[in-house]
Amino acid sequence: MVEIEIDEDACVGCGSCVDDCPNDVYQMNEEKWKTEVVKVEDCMACLSCHEICPAQAMEHRDIHVAKRLYIDRKVNDVLDKII
Amino acid sequence: MDMEIEEIRGTFRPELIPKETGGDIEDYEEALHVLMKFVGSMSSALEQVSGRGANAIVYQAGKRMGHDAAKMMEKTDNLEQAMKEMGEVLGVEFYFEMWKPSDQEGYTIEKGNETVVKLLFMDCVVRQTLRRTGLPQKGPLCYLLYGYMVGAVEEVMSIKGKLDIDHVGPNACLKTLTIKWGGK
C-alpha cells in the first residue's frame, strides 16, 4: 500500500500537485493552505507530483520504483566529487 | 578530458560466438546510452521531417514488435488472461499491470461491443530513452508502445485494439486499452 507524506513546512501551497494528479489523490486544505492527501488508495505512483512540486515537499513510500538506466553513472561519479 | 581507449586484442574463433561478447557490463551500459541517444535523436528528426506521420511510422514498428513478441503466446479470448500472458512476455522492458480506481469493481469495463482495461506501465524503455535525451513524453516514441500492445493483442486475441495515453509520469504511465469485439 502506497504511503504519501507531505512536508507541511516545505509545501508552498501552490496546488500544482492537486491540478496535475489524474486521480485526485490530493486536495488543498483551505484552512492551512497546504496540500493534503485524500485518496491515497488511488495513487498509481506515476510521480508526476514529484516532478511538478517546486518545493520537493512529498515522499512516496512502498511503491514500484521504475528502472532509471538512463542515468549516466560516470556523470554521477563526477557530481559526487563536486558536491 | 583525456580518455584512454583500451584496445582488445586476441584470437577470434567462431565457436566462441556468442559465448564471448567482448565486453563487460560497462561496455553494455555505454552501448545502451549510445542507443538511447540515437533513438531519441532519430525520433525528433522523424517528427521534424514527417510531422504527425512520425507517429504512424513508430506505431507500425511497435506493431511488428508486438506481433513478433506474442507469436509464442497461447491464444485466448479472455482479456485479463491475455494481459497476464503479455505481462510475462513483455515483462522486463515494459513492465505493466492492470490498474483500476479504488471505487471500480473489476479491471475490465464492458461498453457495448467494447471492453476497456486500464494499464499502468511502470518500467518502460521508451520513457527511459526520452529522459536520457530530454524529449517530452507522449511524443512519437510513445506510439511504439501503442503499436506494441495492439500488435500483441491482435496476435493473442485475433481482434482489433487501441491504446490511449491517459497520463504520463516519470515513474509510471497510465494507458487505456480498448478491445473491439467482432472488429477483425
PDB file of N, CA, C and O in Angstrom, chain B residues 49-110:
ATOM      1  N   VAL B  49      10.783  15.900 -39.813  1.00  0.00           N
ATOM      2  CA  VAL B  49      10.632  15.665 -41.251  1.00  0.00           C
ATOM      3  C   VAL B  49       9.196  15.265 -41.603  1.00  0.00           C
ATOM      4  O   VAL B  49       8.610  15.790 -42.543  1.00  0.00           O
ATOM      5  N   SER B  50       8.639  14.338 -40.821  1.00  0.00           N
ATOM      6  CA  SER B  50       7.342  13.775 -41.213  1.00  0.00           C
ATOM      7  C   SER B  50       6.158  14.336 -40.437  1.00  0.00           C
ATOM      8  O   SER B  50       5.029  13.935 -40.698  1.00  0.00           O
ATOM      9  N   GLY B  51       6.394  15.181 -39.466  1.00  0.00           N
ATOM     10  CA  GLY B  51       5.294  15.727 -38.671  1.00  0.00           C
ATOM     11  C   GLY B  51       4.559  14.608 -37.964  1.00  0.00           C
ATOM     12  O   GLY B  51       5.174  13.727 -37.379  1.00  0.00           O
ATOM     13  N   ARG B  52       3.232  14.622 -38.092  1.00  0.00           N
ATOM     14  CA  ARG B  52       2.447  13.601 -37.384  1.00  0.00           C
ATOM     15  C   ARG B  52       2.607  12.213 -38.006  1.00  0.00           C
ATOM     16  O   ARG B  52       2.221  11.222 -37.405  1.00  0.00           O
ATOM     17  N   GLY B  53       3.160  12.171 -39.205  1.00  0.00           N
ATOM     18  CA  GLY B  53       3.428  10.881 -39.852  1.00  0.00           C
ATOM     19  C   GLY B  53       4.425  10.060 -39.045  1.00  0.00           C
ATOM     20  O   GLY B  53       4.451   8.831 -39.139  1.00  0.00           O
ATOM     21  N   ALA B  54       5.233  10.759 -38.238  1.00  0.00           N
ATOM     22  CA  ALA B  54       6.220  10.061 -37.392  1.00  0.00           C
ATOM     23  C   ALA B  54       5.519   9.081 -36.468  1.00  0.00           C
ATOM     24  O   ALA B  54       6.000   7.977 -36.244  1.00  0.00           O
ATOM     25  N   ASN B  55       4.361   9.504 -35.953  1.00  0.00           N
ATOM     26  CA  ASN B  55       3.622   8.630 -35.036  1.00  0.00           C
ATOM     27  C   ASN B  55       3.247   7.322 -35.735  1.00  0.00           C
ATOM     28  O   ASN B  55       3.357   6.239 -35.159  1.00  0.00           O
ATOM     29  N   ALA B  56       2.799   7.443 -36.986  1.00  0.00           N
ATOM     30  CA  ALA B  56       2.362   6.260 -37.733  1.00  0.00           C
ATOM     31  C   ALA B  56       3.528   5.316 -38.000  1.00  0.00           C
ATOM     32  O   ALA B  56       3.386   4.098 -37.919  1.00  0.00           O
ATOM     33  N   ILE B  57       4.690   5.908 -38.285  1.00  0.00           N
ATOM     34  CA  ILE B  57       5.867   5.074 -38.574  1.00  0.00           C
ATOM     35  C   ILE B  57       6.258   4.282 -37.320  1.00  0.00           C
ATOM     36  O   ILE B  57       6.475   3.077 -37.363  1.00  0.00           O
ATOM     37  N   VAL B  58       6.345   5.001 -36.200  1.00  0.00           N
ATOM     38  CA  VAL B  58       6.755   4.341 -34.952  1.00  0.00           C
ATOM     39  C   VAL B  58       5.696   3.330 -34.523  1.00  0.00           C
ATOM     40  O   VAL B  58       6.022   2.237 -34.050  1.00  0.00           O
ATOM     41  N   TYR B  59       4.424   3.685 -34.725  1.00  0.00           N
ATOM     42  CA  TYR B  59       3.321   2.772 -34.391  1.00  0.00           C
ATOM     43  C   TYR B  59       3.481   1.453 -35.157  1.00  0.00           C
ATOM     44  O   TYR B  59       3.359   0.366 -34.589  1.00  0.00           O
ATOM     45  N   GLN B  60       3.786   1.577 -36.452  1.00  0.00           N
ATOM     46  CA  GLN B  60       3.929   0.389 -37.294  1.00  0.00           C
ATOM     47  C   GLN B  60       5.093  -0.480 -36.814  1.00  0.00           C
ATOM     48  O   GLN B  60       4.999  -1.704 -36.775  1.00  0.00           O
ATOM     49  N   ALA B  61       6.196   0.189 -36.424  1.00  0.00           N
ATOM     50  CA  ALA B  61       7.362  -0.544 -35.921  1.00  0.00           C
ATOM     51  C   ALA B  61       6.999  -1.293 -34.636  1.00  0.00           C
ATOM     52  O   ALA B  61       7.344  -2.465 -34.457  1.00  0.00           O
ATOM     53  N   GLY B  62       6.271  -0.606 -33.750  1.00  0.00           N
ATOM     54  CA  GLY B  62       5.850  -1.221 -32.497  1.00  0.00           C
ATOM     55  C   GLY B  62       4.927  -2.400 -32.740  1.00  0.00           C
ATOM     56  O   GLY B  62       5.028  -3.430 -32.078  1.00  0.00           O
ATOM     57  N   LYS B  63       4.042  -2.232 -33.709  1.00  0.00           N
ATOM     58  CA  LYS B  63       3.068  -3.286 -34.002  1.00  0.00           C
ATOM     59  C   LYS B  63       3.784  -4.563 -34.448  1.00  0.00           C
ATOM     60  O   LYS B  63       3.428  -5.664 -34.032  1.00  0.00           O
ATOM     61  N   ARG B  64       4.800  -4.377 -35.273  1.00  0.00           N
ATOM     62  CA  ARG B  64       5.575  -5.549 -35.713  1.00  0.00           C
ATOM     63  C   ARG B  64       6.224  -6.230 -34.523  1.00  0.00           C
ATOM     64  O   ARG B  64       6.222  -7.453 -34.405  1.00  0.00           O
ATOM     65  N   MET B  65       6.810  -5.407 -33.636  1.00  0.00           N
ATOM     66  CA  MET B  65       7.451  -5.969 -32.447  1.00  0.00           C
ATOM     67  C   MET B  65       6.436  -6.722 -31.599  1.00  0.00           C
ATOM     68  O   MET B  65       6.721  -7.793 -31.076  1.00  0.00           O
ATOM     69  N   GLY B  66       5.245  -6.151 -31.472  1.00  0.00           N
ATOM     70  CA  GLY B  66       4.179  -6.776 -30.682  1.00  0.00           C
ATOM     71  C   GLY B  66       3.772  -8.119 -31.264  1.00  0.00           C
ATOM     72  O   GLY B  66       3.634  -9.099 -30.539  1.00  0.00           O
ATOM     73  N   HIS B  67       3.594  -8.143 -32.585  1.00  0.00           N
ATOM     74  CA  HIS B  67       3.232  -9.397 -33.252  1.00  0.00           C
ATOM     75  C   HIS B  67       4.320 -10.455 -33.012  1.00  0.00           C
ATOM     76  O   HIS B  67       4.019 -11.600 -32.679  1.00  0.00           O
ATOM     77  N   ASP B  68       5.565 -10.046 -33.192  1.00  0.00           N
ATOM     78  CA  ASP B  68       6.674 -10.996 -33.017  1.00  0.00           C
ATOM     79  C   ASP B  68       6.749 -11.504 -31.583  1.00  0.00           C
ATOM     80  O   ASP B  68       6.934 -12.694 -31.346  1.00  0.00           O
ATOM     81  N   ALA B  69       6.605 -10.561 -30.627  1.00  0.00           N
ATOM     82  CA  ALA B  69       6.745 -10.932 -29.210  1.00  0.00           C
ATOM     83  C   ALA B  69       5.641 -11.897 -28.783  1.00  0.00           C
ATOM     84  O   ALA B  69       5.863 -12.759 -27.938  1.00  0.00           O
ATOM     85  N   ALA B  70       4.462 -11.742 -29.364  1.00  0.00           N
ATOM     86  CA  ALA B  70       3.312 -12.519 -28.890  1.00  0.00           C
ATOM     87  C   ALA B  70       3.081 -13.806 -29.689  1.00  0.00           C
ATOM     88  O   ALA B  70       2.152 -14.549 -29.380  1.00  0.00           O
ATOM     89  N   LYS B  71       3.917 -14.064 -30.660  1.00  0.00           N
ATOM     90  CA  LYS B  71       3.714 -15.258 -31.510  1.00  0.00           C
ATOM     91  C   LYS B  71       3.677 -16.554 -30.711  1.00  0.00           C
ATOM     92  O   LYS B  71       2.928 -17.464 -31.039  1.00  0.00           O
ATOM     93  N   MET B  72       4.522 -16.626 -29.687  1.00  0.00           N
ATOM     94  CA  MET B  72       4.626 -17.875 -28.921  1.00  0.00           C
ATOM     95  C   MET B  72       3.577 -17.973 -27.815  1.00  0.00           C
ATOM     96  O   MET B  72       3.519 -18.955 -27.105  1.00  0.00           O
ATOM     97  N   MET B  73       2.790 -16.920 -27.659  1.00  0.00           N
ATOM     98  CA  MET B  73       1.832 -16.918 -26.553  1.00  0.00           C
ATOM     99  C   MET B  73       0.581 -17.716 -26.890  1.00  0.00           C
ATOM    100  O   MET B  73       0.194 -17.826 -28.049  1.00  0.00           O
ATOM    101  N   GLU B  74      -0.029 -18.227 -25.816  1.00  0.00           N
ATOM    102  CA  GLU B  74      -1.241 -19.017 -26.011  1.00  0.00           C
ATOM    103  C   GLU B  74      -2.399 -18.102 -26.411  1.00  0.00           C
ATOM    104  O   GLU B  74      -2.592 -17.043 -25.812  1.00  0.00           O
ATOM    105  N   LYS B  75      -3.165 -18.513 -27.404  1.00  0.00           N
ATOM    106  CA  LYS B  75      -4.303 -17.692 -27.857  1.00  0.00           C
ATOM    107  C   LYS B  75      -5.439 -17.774 -26.834  1.00  0.00           C
ATOM    108  O   LYS B  75      -5.699 -18.831 -26.264  1.00  0.00           O
ATOM    109  N   THR B  76      -6.090 -16.648 -26.618  1.00  0.00           N
ATOM    110  CA  THR B  76      -7.211 -16.619 -25.676  1.00  0.00           C
ATOM    111  C   THR B  76      -8.188 -15.528 -26.079  1.00  0.00           C
ATOM    112  O   THR B  76      -7.802 -14.578 -26.783  1.00  0.00           O
ATOM    113  N   ASP B  77      -9.450 -15.644 -25.658  1.00  0.00           N
ATOM    114  CA  ASP B  77     -10.371 -14.531 -25.889  1.00  0.00           C
ATOM    115  C   ASP B  77     -10.745 -13.862 -24.564  1.00  0.00           C
ATOM    116  O   ASP B  77     -11.660 -13.065 -24.493  1.00  0.00           O
ATOM    117  N   ASN B  78      -9.972 -14.184 -23.512  1.00  0.00           N
ATOM    118  CA  ASN B  78     -10.178 -13.553 -22.213  1.00  0.00           C
ATOM    119  C   ASN B  78      -9.141 -12.434 -22.052  1.00  0.00           C
ATOM    120  O   ASN B  78      -7.938 -12.686 -22.037  1.00  0.00           O
ATOM    121  N   LEU B  79      -9.651 -11.204 -21.972  1.00  0.00           N
ATOM    122  CA  LEU B  79      -8.757 -10.042 -21.953  1.00  0.00           C
ATOM    123  C   LEU B  79      -7.803 -10.051 -20.753  1.00  0.00           C
ATOM    124  O   LEU B  79      -6.602  -9.804 -20.897  1.00  0.00           O
ATOM    125  N   GLU B  80      -8.339 -10.366 -19.586  1.00  0.00           N
ATOM    126  CA  GLU B  80      -7.483 -10.364 -18.383  1.00  0.00           C
ATOM    127  C   GLU B  80      -6.393 -11.426 -18.497  1.00  0.00           C
ATOM    128  O   GLU B  80      -5.238 -11.190 -18.132  1.00  0.00           O
ATOM    129  N   GLN B  81      -6.763 -12.599 -19.042  1.00  0.00           N
ATOM    130  CA  GLN B  81      -5.793 -13.675 -19.243  1.00  0.00           C
ATOM    131  C   GLN B  81      -4.718 -13.229 -20.246  1.00  0.00           C
ATOM    132  O   GLN B  81      -3.519 -13.436 -20.036  1.00  0.00           O
ATOM    133  N   ALA B  82      -5.182 -12.572 -21.324  1.00  0.00           N
ATOM    134  CA  ALA B  82      -4.241 -12.091 -22.352  1.00  0.00           C
ATOM    135  C   ALA B  82      -3.263 -11.085 -21.756  1.00  0.00           C
ATOM    136  O   ALA B  82      -2.063 -11.108 -22.059  1.00  0.00           O
ATOM    137  N   MET B  83      -3.772 -10.208 -20.880  1.00  0.00           N
ATOM    138  CA  MET B  83      -2.909  -9.197 -20.264  1.00  0.00           C
ATOM    139  C   MET B  83      -1.849  -9.856 -19.380  1.00  0.00           C
ATOM    140  O   MET B  83      -0.698  -9.439 -19.355  1.00  0.00           O
ATOM    141  N   LYS B  84      -2.267 -10.900 -18.677  1.00  0.00           N
ATOM    142  CA  LYS B  84      -1.313 -11.605 -17.806  1.00  0.00           C
ATOM    143  C   LYS B  84      -0.216 -12.248 -18.648  1.00  0.00           C
ATOM    144  O   LYS B  84       0.966 -12.166 -18.324  1.00  0.00           O
ATOM    145  N   GLU B  85      -0.636 -12.873 -19.737  1.00  0.00           N
ATOM    146  CA  GLU B  85       0.353 -13.524 -20.614  1.00  0.00           C
ATOM    147  C   GLU B  85       1.279 -12.494 -21.234  1.00  0.00           C
ATOM    148  O   GLU B  85       2.496 -12.680 -21.298  1.00  0.00           O
ATOM    149  N   MET B  86       0.691 -11.374 -21.669  1.00  0.00           N
ATOM    150  CA  MET B  86       1.514 -10.334 -22.287  1.00  0.00           C
ATOM    151  C   MET B  86       2.486  -9.731 -21.288  1.00  0.00           C
ATOM    152  O   MET B  86       3.613  -9.398 -21.626  1.00  0.00           O
ATOM    153  N   GLY B  87       2.022  -9.629 -20.057  1.00  0.00           N
ATOM    154  CA  GLY B  87       2.889  -9.115 -18.991  1.00  0.00           C
ATOM    155  C   GLY B  87       4.127  -9.984 -18.828  1.00  0.00           C
ATOM    156  O   GLY B  87       5.224  -9.480 -18.587  1.00  0.00           O
ATOM    157  N   GLU B  88       3.928 -11.303 -18.992  1.00  0.00           N
ATOM    158  CA  GLU B  88       5.068 -12.214 -18.851  1.00  0.00           C
ATOM    159  C   GLU B  88       6.032 -12.066 -20.018  1.00  0.00           C
ATOM    160  O   GLU B  88       7.239 -12.106 -19.856  1.00  0.00           O
ATOM    161  N   VAL B  89       5.474 -11.874 -21.205  1.00  0.00           N
ATOM    162  CA  VAL B  89       6.331 -11.776 -22.396  1.00  0.00           C
ATOM    163  C   VAL B  89       7.022 -10.414 -22.476  1.00  0.00           C
ATOM    164  O   VAL B  89       8.225 -10.313 -22.712  1.00  0.00           O
ATOM    165  N   LEU B  90       6.257  -9.350 -22.264  1.00  0.00           N
ATOM    166  CA  LEU B  90       6.840  -8.002 -22.394  1.00  0.00           C
ATOM    167  C   LEU B  90       7.554  -7.588 -21.110  1.00  0.00           C
ATOM    168  O   LEU B  90       8.237  -6.569 -21.085  1.00  0.00           O
ATOM    169  N   GLY B  91       7.372  -8.405 -20.067  1.00  0.00           N
ATOM    170  CA  GLY B  91       7.809  -8.148 -18.713  1.00  0.00           C
ATOM    171  C   GLY B  91       8.944  -7.184 -18.462  1.00  0.00           C
ATOM    172  O   GLY B  91       8.715  -6.116 -17.912  1.00  0.00           O
ATOM    173  N   VAL B  92      10.128  -7.537 -18.849  1.00  0.00           N
ATOM    174  CA  VAL B  92      11.285  -6.791 -18.362  1.00  0.00           C
ATOM    175  C   VAL B  92      11.365  -5.382 -18.949  1.00  0.00           C
ATOM    176  O   VAL B  92      11.563  -4.404 -18.227  1.00  0.00           O
ATOM    177  N   GLU B  93      11.180  -5.279 -20.241  1.00  0.00           N
ATOM    178  CA  GLU B  93      11.344  -3.953 -20.863  1.00  0.00           C
ATOM    179  C   GLU B  93      10.134  -3.060 -20.608  1.00  0.00           C
ATOM    180  O   GLU B  93      10.258  -1.864 -20.460  1.00  0.00           O
ATOM    181  N   PHE B  94       8.942  -3.670 -20.635  1.00  0.00           N
ATOM    182  CA  PHE B  94       7.720  -2.891 -20.444  1.00  0.00           C
ATOM    183  C   PHE B  94       6.895  -3.547 -19.339  1.00  0.00           C
ATOM    184  O   PHE B  94       5.937  -4.246 -19.606  1.00  0.00           O
ATOM    185  N   TYR B  95       7.318  -3.324 -18.114  1.00  0.00           N
ATOM    186  CA  TYR B  95       6.626  -3.963 -17.008  1.00  0.00           C
ATOM    187  C   TYR B  95       5.325  -3.219 -16.727  1.00  0.00           C
ATOM    188  O   TYR B  95       5.328  -2.033 -16.408  1.00  0.00           O
ATOM    189  N   PHE B  96       4.212  -3.903 -16.894  1.00  0.00           N
ATOM    190  CA  PHE B  96       2.920  -3.246 -16.658  1.00  0.00           C
ATOM    191  C   PHE B  96       1.988  -4.138 -15.845  1.00  0.00           C
ATOM    192  O   PHE B  96       2.179  -5.339 -15.768  1.00  0.00           O
ATOM    193  N   GLU B  97       0.998  -3.503 -15.270  1.00  0.00           N
ATOM    194  CA  GLU B  97      -0.049  -4.226 -14.543  1.00  0.00           C
ATOM    195  C   GLU B  97      -1.379  -3.600 -14.895  1.00  0.00           C
ATOM    196  O   GLU B  97      -1.431  -2.426 -15.264  1.00  0.00           O
ATOM    197  N   MET B  98      -2.454  -4.366 -14.752  1.00  0.00           N
ATOM    198  CA  MET B  98      -3.780  -3.775 -14.920  1.00  0.00           C
ATOM    199  C   MET B  98      -4.029  -2.872 -13.717  1.00  0.00           C
ATOM    200  O   MET B  98      -3.569  -3.165 -12.613  1.00  0.00           O
ATOM    201  N   TRP B  99      -4.736  -1.804 -13.950  1.00  0.00           N
ATOM    202  CA  TRP B  99      -4.975  -0.846 -12.865  1.00  0.00           C
ATOM    203  C   TRP B  99      -6.445  -0.443 -12.855  1.00  0.00           C
ATOM    204  O   TRP B  99      -7.096  -0.419 -13.907  1.00  0.00           O
ATOM    205  N   LYS B 100      -6.951  -0.156 -11.678  1.00  0.00           N
ATOM    206  CA  LYS B 100      -8.330   0.349 -11.572  1.00  0.00           C
ATOM    207  C   LYS B 100      -8.421   1.311 -10.400  1.00  0.00           C
ATOM    208  O   LYS B 100      -7.686   1.149  -9.407  1.00  0.00           O
ATOM    209  N   PRO B 101      -9.299   2.306 -10.525  1.00  0.00           N
ATOM    210  CA  PRO B 101      -9.509   3.175  -9.365  1.00  0.00           C
ATOM    211  C   PRO B 101     -10.159   2.380  -8.237  1.00  0.00           C
ATOM    212  O   PRO B 101     -10.817   1.365  -8.496  1.00  0.00           O
ATOM    213  N   SER B 102     -10.004   2.856  -7.001  1.00  0.00           N
ATOM    214  CA  SER B 102     -10.449   2.061  -5.847  1.00  0.00           C
ATOM    215  C   SER B 102     -11.959   1.804  -5.846  1.00  0.00           C
ATOM    216  O   SER B 102     -12.417   0.809  -5.300  1.00  0.00           O
ATOM    217  N   ASP B 103     -12.728   2.701  -6.478  1.00  0.00           N
ATOM    218  CA  ASP B 103     -14.189   2.512  -6.436  1.00  0.00           C
ATOM    219  C   ASP B 103     -14.717   1.671  -7.602  1.00  0.00           C
ATOM    220  O   ASP B 103     -15.921   1.513  -7.756  1.00  0.00           O
ATOM    221  N   GLN B 104     -13.820   1.126  -8.411  1.00  0.00           N
ATOM    222  CA  GLN B 104     -14.255   0.287  -9.539  1.00  0.00           C
ATOM    223  C   GLN B 104     -14.103  -1.178  -9.138  1.00  0.00           C
ATOM    224  O   GLN B 104     -13.093  -1.541  -8.530  1.00  0.00           O
ATOM    225  N   GLU B 105     -15.087  -2.000  -9.503  1.00  0.00           N
ATOM    226  CA  GLU B 105     -15.051  -3.393  -9.028  1.00  0.00           C
ATOM    227  C   GLU B 105     -14.000  -4.250  -9.717  1.00  0.00           C
ATOM    228  O   GLU B 105     -13.102  -4.772  -9.095  1.00  0.00           O
ATOM    229  N   GLY B 106     -14.127  -4.388 -11.019  1.00  0.00           N
ATOM    230  CA  GLY B 106     -13.182  -5.246 -11.750  1.00  0.00           C
ATOM    231  C   GLY B 106     -12.250  -4.405 -12.605  1.00  0.00           C
ATOM    232  O   GLY B 106     -12.429  -3.191 -12.717  1.00  0.00           O
ATOM    233  N   TYR B 107     -11.272  -5.076 -13.190  1.00  0.00           N
ATOM    234  CA  TYR B 107     -10.323  -4.341 -14.028  1.00  0.00           C
ATOM    235  C   TYR B 107     -10.921  -3.955 -15.382  1.00  0.00           C
ATOM    236  O   TYR B 107     -10.562  -2.957 -15.963  1.00  0.00           O
ATOM    237  N   THR B 108     -11.856  -4.793 -15.871  1.00  0.00           N
ATOM    238  CA  THR B 108     -12.395  -4.524 -17.204  1.00  0.00           C
ATOM    239  C   THR B 108     -13.784  -3.889 -17.106  1.00  0.00           C
ATOM    240  O   THR B 108     -14.550  -4.157 -16.182  1.00  0.00           O
ATOM    241  N   ILE B 109     -14.068  -3.040 -18.108  1.00  0.00           N
ATOM    242  CA  ILE B 109     -15.394  -2.415 -18.203  1.00  0.00           C
ATOM    243  C   ILE B 109     -15.954  -2.754 -19.583  1.00  0.00           C
ATOM    244  O   ILE B 109     -15.252  -2.594 -20.590  1.00  0.00           O
ATOM    245  N   GLU B 110     -17.183  -3.216 -19.606  1.00  0.00           N
ATOM    246  CA  GLU B 110     -17.835  -3.531 -20.889  1.00  0.00           C
ATOM    247  C   GLU B 110     -18.618  -2.301 -21.345  1.00  0.00           C
ATOM    248  O   GLU B 110     -19.391  -1.746 -20.575  1.00  0.00           O
TER     249      GLU B 110
END
